[in-house]
Coordinates of C-alpha atoms and ligand atoms in Angstrom, one line a residue:
M181 CA -8.9 7.6 19.8
R182 CA -12.7 8.0 19.9
I183 CA -14.6 4.9 19.1
L184 CA -18.2 5.1 17.8
I185 CA -20.1 1.8 17.4
A186 CA -23.3 1.8 15.4
K187 CA -25.7 -1.1 15.2
D188 CA -25.1 -1.8 11.5
Y189 CA -23.5 -0.6 8.3
D190 CA -26.2 2.0 7.7
G191 CA -25.8 3.5 11.2
M192 CA -22.0 3.5 10.7
C193 CA -22.4 5.4 7.5
R194 CA -24.7 7.9 9.1
N195 CA -22.1 8.6 11.8
G196 CA -19.4 9.0 9.1
A197 CA -21.5 11.4 7.0
D198 CA -22.5 13.4 10.1
L199 CA -18.8 13.9 11.0
I200 CA -17.8 14.9 7.5
A201 CA -20.8 17.2 7.3
A202 CA -19.8 18.8 10.6
Q203 CA -16.3 19.4 9.1
L204 CA -17.8 21.2 6.1
L205 CA -20.0 23.4 8.2
L206 CA -17.1 24.3 10.5
K207 CA -14.8 25.1 7.5
P208 CA -16.6 25.3 4.1
N209 CA -13.2 25.5 2.3
C210 CA -11.8 22.5 4.0
V211 CA -9.5 19.9 2.4
L212 CA -11.0 16.4 2.6
G213 CA -8.7 13.3 2.3
L214 CA -10.9 10.6 0.6
A215 CA -10.9 6.9 0.3
T216 CA -12.4 4.4 -2.1
G217 CA -13.5 0.8 -1.5
S218 CA -16.8 -0.7 -0.3
T219 CA -16.8 0.8 3.1
P220 CA -17.2 4.5 2.3
C221 CA -19.9 4.0 -0.4
G222 CA -22.8 4.4 2.1
I223 CA -21.1 7.4 3.6
Y224 CA -20.9 9.0 0.2
D225 CA -24.6 8.1 -0.4
R226 CA -25.5 9.9 2.8
L227 CA -23.4 13.0 1.9
A228 CA -25.1 13.1 -1.6
E229 CA -28.5 13.0 0.2
K230 CA -27.5 15.8 2.5
Y231 CA -26.4 17.8 -0.5
S232 CA -29.6 17.2 -2.3
A233 CA -31.6 18.2 0.8
G234 CA -29.7 21.6 0.7
E235 CA -27.8 20.8 3.9
L236 CA -24.3 20.8 2.4
D237 CA -22.3 23.0 0.1
F238 CA -19.1 21.5 -1.5
S239 CA -18.4 24.5 -3.7
A240 CA -15.3 25.6 -1.8
V241 CA -14.2 22.1 -0.7
H242 CA -10.9 20.6 -2.0
S243 CA -10.2 16.9 -2.0
V244 CA -7.1 14.7 -2.2
N245 CA -7.6 10.9 -2.6
L246 CA -5.4 8.4 -0.9
D247 CA -4.5 6.3 -3.9
E248 CA -4.9 5.1 -7.5
Y249 CA -4.0 2.0 -9.5
V250 CA -1.0 2.2 -11.8
G251 CA -2.0 1.8 -15.4
L252 CA -5.8 2.4 -15.3
P253 CA -7.2 5.4 -17.2
P254 CA -9.8 7.6 -15.4
E255 CA -12.5 6.3 -17.6
N256 CA -11.9 2.7 -16.6
D257 CA -14.7 1.8 -14.2
Q258 CA -12.2 0.2 -11.8
S259 CA -10.0 3.3 -11.5
Y260 CA -10.3 5.3 -8.3
R261 CA -11.0 8.5 -10.3
Y262 CA -14.0 6.8 -11.9
F263 CA -15.1 5.5 -8.5
M264 CA -15.0 9.0 -6.9
Q265 CA -16.8 10.7 -9.8
K266 CA -19.6 8.1 -9.6
N267 CA -20.0 7.8 -5.9
L268 CA -19.5 11.4 -4.8
F269 CA -18.1 14.1 -7.1
D270 CA -20.8 13.9 -9.8
R271 CA -23.5 13.9 -7.1
V272 CA -22.5 17.1 -5.3
N273 CA -21.3 20.6 -6.3
I274 CA -17.5 20.0 -5.7
R275 CA -15.5 21.6 -8.6
R276 CA -13.7 19.0 -10.7
E277 CA -10.5 21.1 -10.6
N278 CA -10.6 21.0 -6.8
T279 CA -10.5 17.2 -6.7
H280 CA -7.3 15.3 -6.9
V281 CA -6.5 11.6 -7.4
P282 CA -3.0 10.4 -8.2
N283 CA -2.4 10.0 -12.0
G284 CA -1.9 6.2 -12.5
L285 CA -1.0 6.8 -16.1
A286 CA 1.9 9.1 -15.5
E287 CA 4.9 8.1 -17.6
D288 CA 7.2 8.7 -14.7
I289 CA 5.5 7.2 -11.6
E290 CA 8.2 8.3 -9.2
A291 CA 7.8 12.0 -10.4
E292 CA 4.1 11.6 -10.0
C293 CA 4.5 10.5 -6.4
R294 CA 6.7 13.5 -5.7
R295 CA 4.1 15.8 -7.4
Y296 CA 1.2 14.4 -5.4
E297 CA 3.0 14.7 -2.1
Q298 CA 3.9 18.3 -2.9
L299 CA 0.3 19.0 -3.9
T300 CA -1.0 17.5 -0.6
A301 CA 1.7 19.4 1.4
A302 CA 0.8 22.7 -0.4
Y303 CA -2.8 22.3 0.9
G304 CA -1.3 21.9 4.4
Y305 CA -2.5 18.3 4.4
P306 CA -6.2 17.3 4.8
D307 CA -8.4 18.8 7.6
L308 CA -10.1 15.5 7.7
Q309 CA -8.9 12.2 6.3
L310 CA -11.4 9.4 5.7
L311 CA -9.8 5.9 5.8
G312 CA -11.0 2.3 5.3
I313 CA -8.8 -0.7 6.4
G314 CA -7.7 -3.7 4.5
L315 CA -8.0 -7.2 5.9
N316 CA -4.3 -7.2 6.5
G317 CA -4.4 -3.8 8.2
H318 CA -3.4 -1.7 5.2
I319 CA -4.5 1.9 5.0
G320 CA -4.3 3.5 1.6
F321 CA -2.2 0.9 -0.2
N322 CA 0.4 0.9 2.6
E323 CA 0.8 -2.9 3.0
P324 CA 2.3 -4.7 6.1
D325 CA 6.1 -4.0 6.0
E326 CA 9.2 -3.7 8.1
S327 CA 8.8 0.1 8.4
F328 CA 6.2 2.8 7.9
P329 CA 6.5 4.4 4.4
V330 CA 6.8 8.2 4.9
A331 CA 5.6 9.9 1.7
T332 CA 3.5 9.2 -1.4
H333 CA 5.1 6.2 -3.2
R334 CA 4.6 3.4 -5.7
V335 CA 3.7 0.0 -4.2
S336 CA 3.5 -3.5 -5.5
L337 CA 0.2 -5.0 -4.2
T338 CA 0.4 -8.1 -2.1
E339 CA -1.2 -11.3 -3.1
S340 CA -4.0 -10.9 -0.4
T341 CA -4.9 -7.4 -1.7
I342 CA -4.9 -8.6 -5.3
Q343 CA -7.2 -11.4 -4.3
A344 CA -9.5 -9.1 -2.2
N345 CA -9.7 -6.6 -5.1
S346 CA -10.3 -9.2 -7.7
R347 CA -14.0 -9.2 -6.8
F348 CA -14.3 -5.9 -8.7
F349 CA -12.7 -7.2 -11.9
K350 CA -13.7 -9.8 -14.5
S351 CA -10.6 -11.9 -13.8
L352 CA -7.7 -12.0 -11.5
D353 CA -5.4 -11.2 -14.4
E354 CA -7.1 -7.8 -14.8
V355 CA -6.3 -6.6 -11.3
P356 CA -3.5 -4.1 -11.4
R357 CA -0.3 -5.2 -9.6
A358 CA 0.8 -1.7 -8.5
A359 CA -0.6 1.5 -7.2
V360 CA 0.4 5.0 -6.1
T361 CA -0.5 5.7 -2.5
M362 CA -0.1 8.4 0.1
G363 CA 2.5 7.3 2.7
I364 CA 1.8 6.7 6.3
G365 CA 3.6 10.0 7.0
T366 CA 1.3 11.8 4.6
I367 CA -1.8 10.3 6.2
M368 CA -0.6 11.0 9.8
R369 CA -0.2 14.7 8.8
A370 CA -4.0 15.1 8.4
R371 CA -5.5 17.2 11.2
R372 CA -8.2 14.7 11.9
I373 CA -8.7 11.1 10.9
L374 CA -11.9 9.2 10.4
L375 CA -11.4 5.4 10.2
A376 CA -14.4 3.4 9.0
I377 CA -14.6 -0.3 9.7
S378 CA -17.5 -2.5 8.8
G379 CA -18.3 -6.2 8.8
E380 CA -17.6 -9.4 10.6
N381 CA -14.6 -10.2 8.5
K382 CA -12.9 -7.0 9.8
K383 CA -13.3 -7.8 13.5
E384 CA -9.8 -9.3 14.0
I385 CA -8.0 -6.6 12.1
A386 CA -10.1 -3.9 14.0
R387 CA -8.9 -5.3 17.3
A388 CA -5.3 -5.6 16.1
A389 CA -5.3 -2.0 14.8
I390 CA -7.0 -0.4 17.8
L391 CA -5.8 -2.5 20.7
G392 CA -2.7 -4.3 19.5
P393 CA 0.9 -3.0 19.4
V394 CA 1.9 -0.2 17.1
T395 CA 3.8 -2.0 14.3
P396 CA 4.3 -1.6 10.5
R397 CA 3.1 -5.3 10.3
V398 CA -0.4 -3.8 11.0
P399 CA -0.1 -0.4 9.2
A400 CA -3.4 1.0 10.7
S401 CA -2.0 0.5 14.2
V402 CA 0.0 3.7 13.7
L403 CA -3.2 5.7 14.0
Q404 CA -3.0 5.0 17.8
L405 CA -0.3 7.7 17.8
H406 CA -2.3 10.3 16.0
P407 CA -3.9 13.0 18.3
D408 CA -7.3 13.1 16.7
V409 CA -8.7 9.9 15.4
T410 CA -12.3 8.8 15.4
V411 CA -13.0 5.1 14.6
I412 CA -16.5 4.4 13.4
L413 CA -17.6 0.7 13.4
D414 CA -20.6 -1.4 13.1
E415 CA -21.3 -4.0 15.8
A416 CA -20.0 -6.8 13.7
A417 CA -16.6 -5.2 13.2
A418 CA -16.5 -4.1 16.9
A419 CA -17.2 -7.6 18.2
L420 CA -13.7 -8.2 19.6
L421 CA -13.1 -4.7 21.1
Ligands
LIG593 C1 -9.0 2.7 -0.8 C2 -8.0 2.4 0.2 C3 -8.0 1.0 0.8 C4 -9.3 0.6 1.4 C5 -9.2 -0.8 2.0 C6 -10.6 -1.3 2.5 O1 -8.8 4.1 -1.3 O2 -7.2 3.2 0.4 O3 -7.1 1.1 1.9 O4 -9.8 1.5 2.3 O5 -8.7 -1.7 1.1 O6 -11.4 -1.6 1.4 P1 -12.9 -2.0 1.6 O7 -13.6 -0.8 2.1 O8 -13.4 -2.3 0.2 O9 -12.9 -3.2 2.5

């Protein structure tokens, strides 16, 4: 694992955007695995700036997102498709047909999970997978469990994740209770992984994930076994490393 500590959130985002930009320059038709949440917003802002400055070209890039809520249509401003359009896709020249987010409205969610896994596999899995981490150590929506889920699957969200996500909804009742997520096995097949961690409230889970035992009780700890992981943190999140 490579660990890159920046002074603050802005510095962490610059590091993240620089690493993703390097991936695009190295392989213009790369497959990016993308994440939503608060952490990557600043990274996407920096990427959009680089694109506007003529430094980046997304025209040949393909993307697969980690996850999507079950039951939210793409036009719902809390859906992850909506998030990606607003924060990145509509700001750069990536082709809409090259971007993929699980379909949370699929009638048969199990079939959708199989379709999404096959799609990701057909791409040969991401060249670079961007991840955030939940307060309980989840990556994607892979919550603490007895074992590591292998492939894309449907999850029931834990109470702590529902609570954490409720800040984006008008009321707790509106927070979806289920999601489709890439499995830990899907994530681990990415060639390179970029894990972004920011903020004082993530310092304990950052330590557990990076320095603690590898256990499905802390899903992100599995990344210690991946051959090419870069963790970017700000000083607040790195305080216990
Ligand atoms: C989002 C995702 C989640 C988030 C995690 C951290 O696609 O997969 O695992 O990365 O919940 O979210 P933030 O960045 O909002 O703290």
